[in-house]
Amino acid sequence: AAKEAGKGRSAVFAPDMDSAIIGQLQMKAELARAVERGEFTVHYQPTVELASGRLAGVEALVRWQHPERGLVPPLDFIPLAESTGLIVPIGRFVLREACRQMRAWHDAFPSEPPMTVSVNLSARELDEPGLVASVRDALEESGLDPAHLVLEITESLLLVDLPATMRALLELRALGVRLAVDDFGTGYSSLSYLEDLPVDILKIDKSFVDRIGKTGPDDGPAQPVMVSAISKLGHALHLQLVAEGIEQEEQVSTLQELACQYGQGYFFARPLPSDALTELLAERAGQFARPFV
Ligand code: C2E
Ligand code: MG
Ligand code: MG
Ligand code: MG
């Protein structure tokens, strides 16, 4: 009877919830099939050295090439991939593909210093005992110098299980790869962990970069207080700084004044499929001082 009542209630009051659950189940089955069929592709967004306009590297960003829905952005499937564990094979694919692609770009477009490739890692991947071996395999298989691979982890992820996370990060660092804290400043965490963790790069979250050039409370330009503070903190800790989500030229000059060396954003380039980036590397010889989209 309880089952009957429950059924009746959901039919009357929560039809949307039922369809949402069915949608989730369907999506889960589709995602598992997508892993089997290899329906993922990697796009690459340039990171630019702000003072010179030189292309410093790229960030690998996964997309799902869905047979009917087209290109699905990561935020629409990464959470499900994490909760189902499918992020592990997906992440492994991104890592191998990004290392292979960067090695090919190094061969075709040598530069000094060589371009780096950044790969995002989620909490679920960092927990995976096989992660360090996957990274080592991707490096050996591609022949990419570990010094040119950056692994991005978010601040919130660093706080879940500090001793275990620390162990994994130290093992990754021992391979010679560099580590970046992604979306820095959004994790509401104690800052003290930054002194202890073996990280090399801070990526200043887009929400702080967005405030540069906005109007402040007194109608004058808003002071980019957080970017300035994060930049000082980064320098004190000898970390490299990358500003995320740069969309306007005036943000570039302000960031330079605040001693932020690197930037990434639609102002320079959107994430691009690998062949489009290859064309761009050929045309521009690595110079991204001017926007092109
Ligand atoms: P993220 O690592 O912080 O990557 C930056 C995101 O901001 C990308 O979104 C990028 O397209 C977007 N972006 C860059 N510049 C601008 C800009 O100027 N304006 C605006 N509005 N957006 C900009 P995308 O590709 O949709 O990725 C979203 C998130 O999904 C990533 O954030 C990352 O957390 C996650 N993700 C992407 N690929 C992977 C992956 O291979 N593995 C894992 N675990 N997570 C991934
Ligand atoms: Mg990232
Ligand atoms: Mg980010
Ligand atoms: Mg982000």
XYZ file of C-alpha atoms and ligand atoms in Angstrom:
342
model
C 0.000 0.000 0.000
C 2.838 2.333 0.836
C 4.345 1.581 -2.567
C 0.980 2.300 -4.203
C 0.670 5.589 -2.337
C 4.247 6.528 -3.192
C 3.640 5.775 -6.830
C 0.415 7.775 -6.895
C 2.044 10.701 -5.161
C 4.972 10.876 -7.505
C 2.671 10.662 -10.524
C 0.565 13.530 -9.230
C 3.096 15.800 -7.602
C 6.451 15.084 -9.163
C 6.218 14.220 -12.830
C 9.279 16.377 -13.492
C 11.269 14.512 -10.914
C 10.436 11.206 -12.594
C 11.532 12.488 -15.957
C 14.641 13.972 -14.397
C 15.496 10.571 -12.913
C 14.809 8.828 -16.212
C 16.932 11.448 -17.933
C 19.782 10.805 -15.496
C 19.586 7.039 -16.017
C 19.551 7.461 -19.761
C 22.471 9.852 -19.615
C 24.391 7.403 -17.432
C 23.892 4.596 -19.972
C 24.849 6.920 -22.826
C 27.972 8.069 -21.030
C 29.072 4.466 -20.416
C 28.529 3.715 -24.109
C 30.413 6.878 -25.077
C 33.423 5.624 -23.100
C 33.295 2.271 -24.953
C 32.958 3.977 -28.313
C 35.495 6.687 -27.619
C 33.152 9.632 -28.263
C 35.397 12.179 -26.513
C 37.565 14.814 -28.041
C 40.000 17.335 -26.585
C 39.978 21.053 -27.325
C 42.903 23.314 -26.450
C 42.848 26.857 -25.132
C 46.022 28.978 -25.367
C 47.748 30.441 -22.303
C 49.652 33.584 -23.148
C 52.643 35.324 -21.560
C 51.047 38.752 -21.071
C 54.146 40.915 -21.510
C 55.260 39.368 -24.807
C 52.060 37.917 -26.252
C 53.933 34.659 -26.666
C 51.955 31.429 -26.523
C 53.158 29.782 -23.318
C 51.026 26.665 -23.510
C 47.538 25.248 -23.809
C 44.904 23.828 -21.477
C 43.287 20.571 -22.577
C 39.488 20.716 -22.207
C 37.380 17.641 -22.891
C 34.172 17.600 -24.989
C 31.740 14.771 -25.629
C 30.915 14.303 -29.289
C 27.376 13.027 -28.802
C 25.914 11.297 -31.892
C 22.619 13.266 -31.662
C 23.221 16.142 -29.284
C 26.454 17.349 -30.860
C 29.338 18.714 -28.809
C 28.477 18.449 -25.095
C 30.471 20.786 -22.758
C 32.258 19.258 -19.755
C 30.051 20.849 -17.099
C 27.107 18.870 -18.544
C 28.721 15.472 -18.041
C 31.780 15.709 -15.740
C 29.674 15.615 -12.521
C 27.956 12.421 -13.706
C 31.279 11.024 -14.893
C 32.678 11.671 -11.408
C 29.795 10.066 -9.516
C 29.829 6.970 -11.757
C 33.616 6.618 -11.845
C 33.590 7.000 -15.639
C 35.827 10.049 -15.159
C 38.720 7.620 -14.694
C 38.756 6.228 -18.269
C 37.721 9.640 -19.666
C 40.526 11.377 -17.764
C 43.019 8.770 -18.882
C 42.026 9.399 -22.501
C 42.428 13.179 -22.101
C 45.840 12.738 -20.489
C 47.176 10.409 -23.215
C 45.722 12.490 -26.024
C 46.988 15.808 -24.588
C 50.522 14.442 -24.093
C 50.589 12.913 -27.582
C 49.306 16.142 -29.152
C 51.745 18.388 -27.312
C 54.669 16.177 -28.270
C 53.558 16.459 -31.936
C 53.326 20.273 -31.592
C 56.784 20.386 -30.013
C 58.150 18.497 -33.009
C 56.333 20.657 -35.573
C 56.653 24.052 -33.838
C 59.689 24.088 -31.563
C 59.919 27.090 -29.229
C 62.109 28.171 -26.362
C 60.890 27.558 -23.719
C 58.694 24.739 -25.067
C 54.910 25.060 -24.730
C 53.270 23.372 -21.758
C 50.029 21.390 -21.751
C 47.679 21.504 -18.744
C 45.260 18.718 -17.916
C 42.450 19.016 -15.349
C 42.131 16.352 -12.687
C 39.013 15.791 -10.618
C 38.853 14.567 -7.028
C 37.796 11.110 -8.111
C 40.912 10.780 -10.273
C 43.230 11.966 -7.536
C 41.783 9.244 -5.276
C 42.462 6.588 -7.884
C 45.507 4.447 -6.958
C 46.375 4.054 -10.655
C 46.678 7.790 -11.340
C 50.439 8.116 -10.973
C 50.988 5.081 -13.239
C 48.587 6.565 -15.847
C 50.501 9.825 -15.868
C 53.821 7.999 -16.149
C 52.464 5.855 -19.017
C 51.104 8.872 -20.896
C 54.501 10.568 -20.637
C 56.494 7.503 -21.695
C 54.163 6.621 -24.534
C 54.226 10.137 -25.975
C 57.823 10.992 -25.213
C 56.681 14.322 -23.732
C 59.136 15.826 -21.251
C 57.381 15.727 -17.827
C 58.483 19.336 -17.223
C 56.008 20.384 -19.936
C 52.971 18.730 -18.375
C 50.893 20.644 -15.801
C 48.144 18.972 -13.788
C 45.358 21.280 -12.582
C 43.516 20.558 -9.367
C 40.859 22.670 -7.708
C 41.223 24.155 -4.290
C 38.207 22.321 -2.843
C 39.726 19.066 -3.970
C 42.858 19.731 -1.994
C 40.967 19.769 1.260
C 39.057 16.530 1.175
C 41.707 14.203 2.543
C 44.870 16.148 3.000
C 47.370 13.368 3.881
C 46.265 11.140 0.983
C 46.107 14.081 -1.413
C 49.541 15.216 -0.327
C 50.972 11.749 -0.985
C 49.476 11.648 -4.491
C 50.717 15.162 -5.284
C 54.243 14.385 -4.081
C 54.343 11.253 -6.242
C 53.181 13.241 -9.265
C 55.754 15.930 -8.565
C 58.439 13.232 -8.311
C 57.657 12.331 -11.940
C 58.736 15.854 -12.855
C 55.281 17.252 -13.723
C 54.121 20.605 -12.371
C 50.949 21.234 -10.384
C 48.506 24.122 -10.619
C 45.711 25.176 -8.280
C 42.713 25.868 -10.566
C 39.941 28.415 -9.850
C 42.022 29.801 -6.988
C 40.099 31.930 -4.515
C 36.744 30.190 -4.893
C 37.290 27.357 -2.409
C 36.669 29.234 0.862
C 39.598 27.395 2.333
C 42.236 28.279 4.835
C 45.205 29.669 2.976
C 47.722 27.825 5.104
C 47.614 24.729 2.897
C 49.305 26.676 0.119
C 52.547 26.813 2.069
C 52.610 23.048 2.508
C 51.364 21.725 -0.808
C 53.848 21.058 -3.590
C 52.198 23.386 -6.127
C 53.896 25.536 -8.760
C 51.127 27.613 -10.330
C 48.040 29.521 -9.159
C 45.221 30.085 -11.625
C 43.283 33.171 -10.544
C 39.579 32.464 -10.972
C 37.649 34.293 -13.684
C 35.277 35.836 -11.122
C 38.151 38.040 -9.837
C 39.402 38.912 -13.316
C 35.814 39.916 -14.250
C 35.938 42.723 -11.699
C 38.793 44.488 -13.478
C 37.312 47.414 -15.372
C 33.948 47.246 -13.603
C 32.581 50.342 -11.910
C 33.153 50.579 -8.167
C 30.740 51.790 -5.432
C 31.788 55.457 -5.928
C 31.299 55.284 -9.721
C 35.059 55.199 -10.259
C 36.768 52.080 -11.564
C 36.554 49.163 -9.111
C 39.913 48.377 -7.562
C 40.998 44.840 -8.416
C 41.691 44.158 -4.758
C 41.496 40.370 -4.890
C 43.641 39.965 -8.001
C 46.203 42.271 -6.432
C 46.194 40.324 -3.167
C 46.358 36.916 -4.868
C 49.195 38.140 -7.047
C 51.180 39.279 -4.001
C 50.505 35.997 -2.247
C 51.611 34.055 -5.320
C 54.833 35.993 -5.610
C 55.617 35.583 -1.913
C 55.232 31.826 -2.351
C 57.282 31.818 -5.592
C 54.337 30.574 -7.633
C 53.576 31.374 -11.249
C 50.284 33.191 -11.813
C 47.786 32.595 -14.578
C 44.670 34.799 -14.838
C 41.618 32.937 -16.162
C 38.787 34.267 -18.297
C 40.379 37.428 -19.772
C 37.831 38.942 -22.153
C 38.960 42.578 -22.502
C 42.137 44.336 -23.441
C 42.136 46.594 -20.377
C 42.221 43.515 -18.168
C 45.515 42.563 -19.812
C 47.256 45.819 -18.896
C 45.900 45.838 -15.337
C 47.020 42.252 -14.827
C 50.482 43.146 -16.055
C 50.626 46.071 -13.628
C 49.710 43.624 -10.877
C 52.627 41.391 -11.946
C 50.471 38.535 -13.170
C 52.610 36.938 -15.866
C 50.235 34.677 -17.750
C 46.659 34.787 -18.936
C 44.007 32.800 -20.671
C 40.620 33.827 -22.028
C 38.361 34.545 -24.968
C 40.252 37.813 -25.566
C 43.173 35.730 -26.831
C 41.454 32.566 -27.971
C 38.588 30.232 -27.205
C 39.255 26.533 -26.729
C 39.864 25.116 -30.226
C 39.949 21.683 -31.847
C 43.517 20.457 -32.357
C 43.617 21.042 -36.127
C 42.454 24.660 -35.706
C 45.195 25.226 -33.148
C 47.744 23.619 -35.474
C 46.750 26.111 -38.190
C 47.051 28.958 -35.759
C 50.502 27.838 -34.613
C 51.587 27.741 -38.235
C 50.126 31.175 -39.077
C 51.068 33.040 -35.934
C 54.354 31.398 -35.020
C 53.148 31.331 -31.420
C 52.329 35.053 -31.147
C 48.990 35.761 -29.472
C 49.346 39.405 -28.540
C 46.291 40.299 -30.611
C 42.932 38.588 -30.305
C 41.793 36.536 -33.264
C 38.180 35.665 -32.464
P 38.490 25.163 -15.973
O 39.551 24.138 -15.839
O 38.518 26.295 -15.020
O 38.601 25.667 -17.479
C 38.290 26.968 -17.898
C 36.887 27.052 -18.450
O 36.573 28.436 -18.692
C 36.700 26.350 -19.809
O 35.346 25.909 -19.886
C 36.925 27.488 -20.779
O 36.325 27.292 -22.030
C 36.267 28.630 -20.046
N 36.823 29.934 -20.437
C 38.094 30.222 -20.794
N 38.248 31.528 -21.079
C 37.041 32.095 -20.911
C 36.543 33.442 -21.072
O 37.247 34.387 -21.429
N 35.222 33.646 -20.793
C 34.403 32.628 -20.403
N 33.125 32.911 -20.158
N 34.832 31.353 -20.236
C 36.129 31.091 -20.487
P 34.950 24.425 -20.337
O 35.854 23.935 -21.433
O 33.484 24.398 -20.544
O 35.319 23.584 -19.043
C 34.674 23.772 -17.836
C 35.311 23.004 -16.704
O 35.186 21.597 -16.906
C 36.803 23.243 -16.564
O 37.037 24.475 -15.889
C 37.219 22.026 -15.761
O 36.944 22.218 -14.380
C 36.268 20.959 -16.290
N 36.982 20.133 -17.282
C 37.218 20.380 -18.592
N 37.921 19.379 -19.164
C 38.158 18.482 -18.171
C 38.857 17.203 -18.133
O 39.437 16.720 -19.106
N 38.860 16.546 -16.915
C 38.262 17.086 -15.798
N 38.311 16.374 -14.653
N 37.608 18.264 -15.814
C 37.566 18.959 -16.985
Mg 41.479 24.129 -15.582
Mg 39.885 27.184 -14.069
Mg 36.837 26.927 -13.750
